[in-house]
């Protein structure tokens, strides 16, 4: 496991939060949470969990060693190693690994629901993956569609909201319709927000945000001096989430890169690289990643005396 141990996190309430855009049209209607963790935010997170539990949610006791007050609100995962897993077991095609990876994703979603994580973003299919062999691409999209269909009842029962980010223009029509239907049906669920990055590119996400702002400047909707980090973040696809920027990124299979995933949003994210291949990534590995996260000191460019 490639991970560094850091001192216990220190929450500094005196760090100023970034200024929001001044233009009234671009004030986010959702709660804008400062990117700096504070004891107040941790308390609000815990109260939200208790509220969900009162509504019938199944927040279970945390595994030994984990603390709810420093649980990451948003976890992102690059699910890598399916094809390698299949090869190691003698399968001629990567499809067996993708099927096994689907089972790992179900278990991860279950753990996030039970342990109070609010947002889970998974890199299901990169825009760059369109260059893979056609049979593998067709299988991946078919598997994705089947999983969504089979999990809809579970999403509703457990209060999971589903959103997708990425360029949907190349997706099959049946999959686009299914995604639209599931997003609409789960829109009011609030226990866990599951964000599926499909045909997603971090570079494109930033590019389209810049283009959107440029159009609004051209049309006189916003002034040049209104453009700041907050305004750009509101144009990114992850703005669908209450907590758009991940606290923790996990990548499996021992690869040490972020592969064009959430490039802007990962600016201050803690990184954890697991040796386990994605189909072998289970509860024990997730606990290890969360334990490592909770041992770290998040400074955001500052320094604690």
PDB file of C-alpha atoms in Angstrom, residues 186-301:
ATOM      1  CA  UNK A 186     -33.777   9.795  -7.469  1.00  0.00           C
ATOM      2  CA  UNK A 187     -33.551  13.589  -7.498  1.00  0.00           C
ATOM      3  CA  UNK A 188     -35.089  14.019  -4.033  1.00  0.00           C
ATOM      4  CA  UNK A 189     -33.039  11.265  -2.352  1.00  0.00           C
ATOM      5  CA  UNK A 190     -30.519  12.697   0.074  1.00  0.00           C
ATOM      6  CA  UNK A 191     -28.739   9.961   1.994  1.00  0.00           C
ATOM      7  CA  UNK A 192     -25.889   9.484  -0.492  1.00  0.00           C
ATOM      8  CA  UNK A 193     -25.213  11.299  -3.754  1.00  0.00           C
ATOM      9  CA  UNK A 194     -23.696   8.832  -6.214  1.00  0.00           C
ATOM     10  CA  UNK A 195     -22.033  10.635  -9.131  1.00  0.00           C
ATOM     11  CA  UNK A 196     -21.122   8.458 -12.095  1.00  0.00           C
ATOM     12  CA  UNK A 197     -18.440   9.917 -14.371  1.00  0.00           C
ATOM     13  CA  UNK A 198     -19.238   8.444 -17.797  1.00  0.00           C
ATOM     14  CA  UNK A 199     -17.416   9.568 -20.946  1.00  0.00           C
ATOM     15  CA  UNK A 200     -15.843  12.132 -18.624  1.00  0.00           C
ATOM     16  CA  UNK A 201     -12.734  14.277 -19.160  1.00  0.00           C
ATOM     17  CA  UNK A 202     -11.363  16.616 -16.542  1.00  0.00           C
ATOM     18  CA  UNK A 203      -9.776  18.821 -19.202  1.00  0.00           C
ATOM     19  CA  UNK A 204     -13.077  19.088 -21.056  1.00  0.00           C
ATOM     20  CA  UNK A 205     -14.906  19.888 -17.818  1.00  0.00           C
ATOM     21  CA  UNK A 206     -12.688  22.937 -17.237  1.00  0.00           C
ATOM     22  CA  UNK A 207     -12.838  23.900 -20.919  1.00  0.00           C
ATOM     23  CA  UNK A 208     -16.637  23.853 -21.082  1.00  0.00           C
ATOM     24  CA  UNK A 209     -16.815  25.877 -17.864  1.00  0.00           C
ATOM     25  CA  UNK A 210     -14.553  28.538 -19.375  1.00  0.00           C
ATOM     26  CA  UNK A 211     -16.613  28.598 -22.581  1.00  0.00           C
ATOM     27  CA  UNK A 212     -19.830  29.001 -20.628  1.00  0.00           C
ATOM     28  CA  UNK A 213     -18.429  31.961 -18.707  1.00  0.00           C
ATOM     29  CA  UNK A 214     -17.050  33.485 -21.934  1.00  0.00           C
ATOM     30  CA  UNK A 215     -20.514  33.343 -23.517  1.00  0.00           C
ATOM     31  CA  UNK A 216     -22.020  35.049 -20.478  1.00  0.00           C
ATOM     32  CA  UNK A 217     -19.411  37.789 -20.593  1.00  0.00           C
ATOM     33  CA  UNK A 218     -20.074  38.245 -24.319  1.00  0.00           C
ATOM     34  CA  UNK A 219     -23.825  38.489 -23.651  1.00  0.00           C
ATOM     35  CA  UNK A 220     -23.300  40.984 -20.847  1.00  0.00           C
ATOM     36  CA  UNK A 221     -24.675  38.669 -18.171  1.00  0.00           C
ATOM     37  CA  UNK A 222     -21.477  38.910 -16.114  1.00  0.00           C
ATOM     38  CA  UNK A 223     -18.640  41.381 -16.033  1.00  0.00           C
ATOM     39  CA  UNK A 224     -15.014  40.442 -16.494  1.00  0.00           C
ATOM     40  CA  UNK A 225     -14.197  41.460 -12.921  1.00  0.00           C
ATOM     41  CA  UNK A 226     -16.825  39.023 -11.620  1.00  0.00           C
ATOM     42  CA  UNK A 227     -14.813  36.020 -12.804  1.00  0.00           C
ATOM     43  CA  UNK A 228     -13.139  34.181  -9.942  1.00  0.00           C
ATOM     44  CA  UNK A 229     -12.643  30.629  -8.685  1.00  0.00           C
ATOM     45  CA  UNK A 230     -16.128  30.436  -7.220  1.00  0.00           C
ATOM     46  CA  UNK A 231     -17.769  31.412 -10.504  1.00  0.00           C
ATOM     47  CA  UNK A 232     -15.774  28.841 -12.460  1.00  0.00           C
ATOM     48  CA  UNK A 233     -16.573  26.123  -9.914  1.00  0.00           C
ATOM     49  CA  UNK A 234     -20.275  26.806 -10.395  1.00  0.00           C
ATOM     50  CA  UNK A 235     -19.880  25.954 -14.080  1.00  0.00           C
ATOM     51  CA  UNK A 236     -18.139  22.617 -13.487  1.00  0.00           C
ATOM     52  CA  UNK A 237     -20.218  19.470 -13.802  1.00  0.00           C
ATOM     53  CA  UNK A 238     -19.694  18.496 -10.153  1.00  0.00           C
ATOM     54  CA  UNK A 239     -21.700  21.562  -9.136  1.00  0.00           C
ATOM     55  CA  UNK A 240     -24.655  19.167  -8.985  1.00  0.00           C
ATOM     56  CA  UNK A 241     -23.300  18.043  -5.585  1.00  0.00           C
ATOM     57  CA  UNK A 242     -23.576  19.735  -2.217  1.00  0.00           C
ATOM     58  CA  UNK A 243     -19.862  19.060  -1.721  1.00  0.00           C
ATOM     59  CA  UNK A 244     -18.358  19.383  -5.223  1.00  0.00           C
ATOM     60  CA  UNK A 245     -14.687  18.846  -4.327  1.00  0.00           C
ATOM     61  CA  UNK A 246     -13.587  15.408  -3.061  1.00  0.00           C
ATOM     62  CA  UNK A 247     -11.915  15.182   0.329  1.00  0.00           C
ATOM     63  CA  UNK A 248     -10.357  11.831  -0.559  1.00  0.00           C
ATOM     64  CA  UNK A 249      -9.402  10.242  -3.881  1.00  0.00           C
ATOM     65  CA  UNK A 250      -8.743   6.500  -4.014  1.00  0.00           C
ATOM     66  CA  UNK A 251      -7.072   4.841  -6.996  1.00  0.00           C
ATOM     67  CA  UNK A 252      -6.653   1.086  -7.133  1.00  0.00           C
ATOM     68  CA  UNK A 253      -4.203  -1.281  -8.886  1.00  0.00           C
ATOM     69  CA  UNK A 254      -1.068   0.556  -7.773  1.00  0.00           C
ATOM     70  CA  UNK A 255      -1.157   3.196 -10.511  1.00  0.00           C
ATOM     71  CA  UNK A 256       0.110   6.606  -9.368  1.00  0.00           C
ATOM     72  CA  UNK A 257      -1.751   9.111 -11.535  1.00  0.00           C
ATOM     73  CA  UNK A 258      -5.156  10.797 -11.747  1.00  0.00           C
ATOM     74  CA  UNK A 259      -5.776  10.169 -15.468  1.00  0.00           C
ATOM     75  CA  UNK A 260      -7.691  13.310 -16.452  1.00  0.00           C
ATOM     76  CA  UNK A 261     -10.210  12.917 -13.609  1.00  0.00           C
ATOM     77  CA  UNK A 262     -11.659  15.943 -11.747  1.00  0.00           C
ATOM     78  CA  UNK A 263      -8.555  18.023 -12.463  1.00  0.00           C
ATOM     79  CA  UNK A 264      -9.852  21.261 -10.913  1.00  0.00           C
ATOM     80  CA  UNK A 265     -11.784  19.600  -8.092  1.00  0.00           C
ATOM     81  CA  UNK A 266      -8.795  17.583  -6.820  1.00  0.00           C
ATOM     82  CA  UNK A 267      -6.691  20.665  -6.015  1.00  0.00           C
ATOM     83  CA  UNK A 268      -6.699  20.002  -2.253  1.00  0.00           C
ATOM     84  CA  UNK A 269      -7.869  16.393  -2.211  1.00  0.00           C
ATOM     85  CA  UNK A 270      -6.005  13.787  -0.162  1.00  0.00           C
ATOM     86  CA  UNK A 271      -4.740  10.967  -2.399  1.00  0.00           C
ATOM     87  CA  UNK A 272      -4.614   7.273  -1.534  1.00  0.00           C
ATOM     88  CA  UNK A 273      -3.145   4.682  -3.901  1.00  0.00           C
ATOM     89  CA  UNK A 274      -4.108   1.072  -3.204  1.00  0.00           C
ATOM     90  CA  UNK A 275      -2.203  -1.899  -4.580  1.00  0.00           C
ATOM     91  CA  UNK A 276      -5.378  -3.998  -4.725  1.00  0.00           C
ATOM     92  CA  UNK A 277      -7.017  -4.390  -8.107  1.00  0.00           C
ATOM     93  CA  UNK A 278     -10.511  -2.912  -8.202  1.00  0.00           C
ATOM     94  CA  UNK A 279     -12.398  -6.249  -8.064  1.00  0.00           C
ATOM     95  CA  UNK A 280     -10.356  -7.108  -4.930  1.00  0.00           C
ATOM     96  CA  UNK A 281     -11.026  -3.750  -3.266  1.00  0.00           C
ATOM     97  CA  UNK A 282     -13.400  -4.469  -0.402  1.00  0.00           C
ATOM     98  CA  UNK A 283     -14.390  -3.215   3.022  1.00  0.00           C
ATOM     99  CA  UNK A 284     -10.961  -3.828   4.590  1.00  0.00           C
ATOM    100  CA  UNK A 285      -9.210  -1.812   1.873  1.00  0.00           C
ATOM    101  CA  UNK A 286     -11.753   1.005   2.166  1.00  0.00           C
ATOM    102  CA  UNK A 287     -11.248   1.138   5.924  1.00  0.00           C
ATOM    103  CA  UNK A 288      -7.490   1.383   5.359  1.00  0.00           C
ATOM    104  CA  UNK A 289      -7.963   4.315   2.977  1.00  0.00           C
ATOM    105  CA  UNK A 290     -10.306   6.108   5.400  1.00  0.00           C
ATOM    106  CA  UNK A 291      -7.949   5.478   8.329  1.00  0.00           C
ATOM    107  CA  UNK A 292      -5.068   6.984   6.358  1.00  0.00           C
ATOM    108  CA  UNK A 293      -7.219  10.010   5.518  1.00  0.00           C
ATOM    109  CA  UNK A 294      -8.192  10.557   9.143  1.00  0.00           C
ATOM    110  CA  UNK A 295      -4.538  10.530  10.219  1.00  0.00           C
ATOM    111  CA  UNK A 296      -3.587  13.382   7.892  1.00  0.00           C
ATOM    112  CA  UNK A 297      -3.230  17.077   8.588  1.00  0.00           C
ATOM    113  CA  UNK A 298      -4.957  19.143   5.896  1.00  0.00           C
ATOM    114  CA  UNK A 299      -3.265  22.544   5.620  1.00  0.00           C
ATOM    115  CA  UNK A 300      -4.599  23.952   2.324  1.00  0.00           C
ATOM    116  CA  UNK A 301      -1.346  25.809   1.757  1.00  0.00           C
TER     117      UNK A 301
END
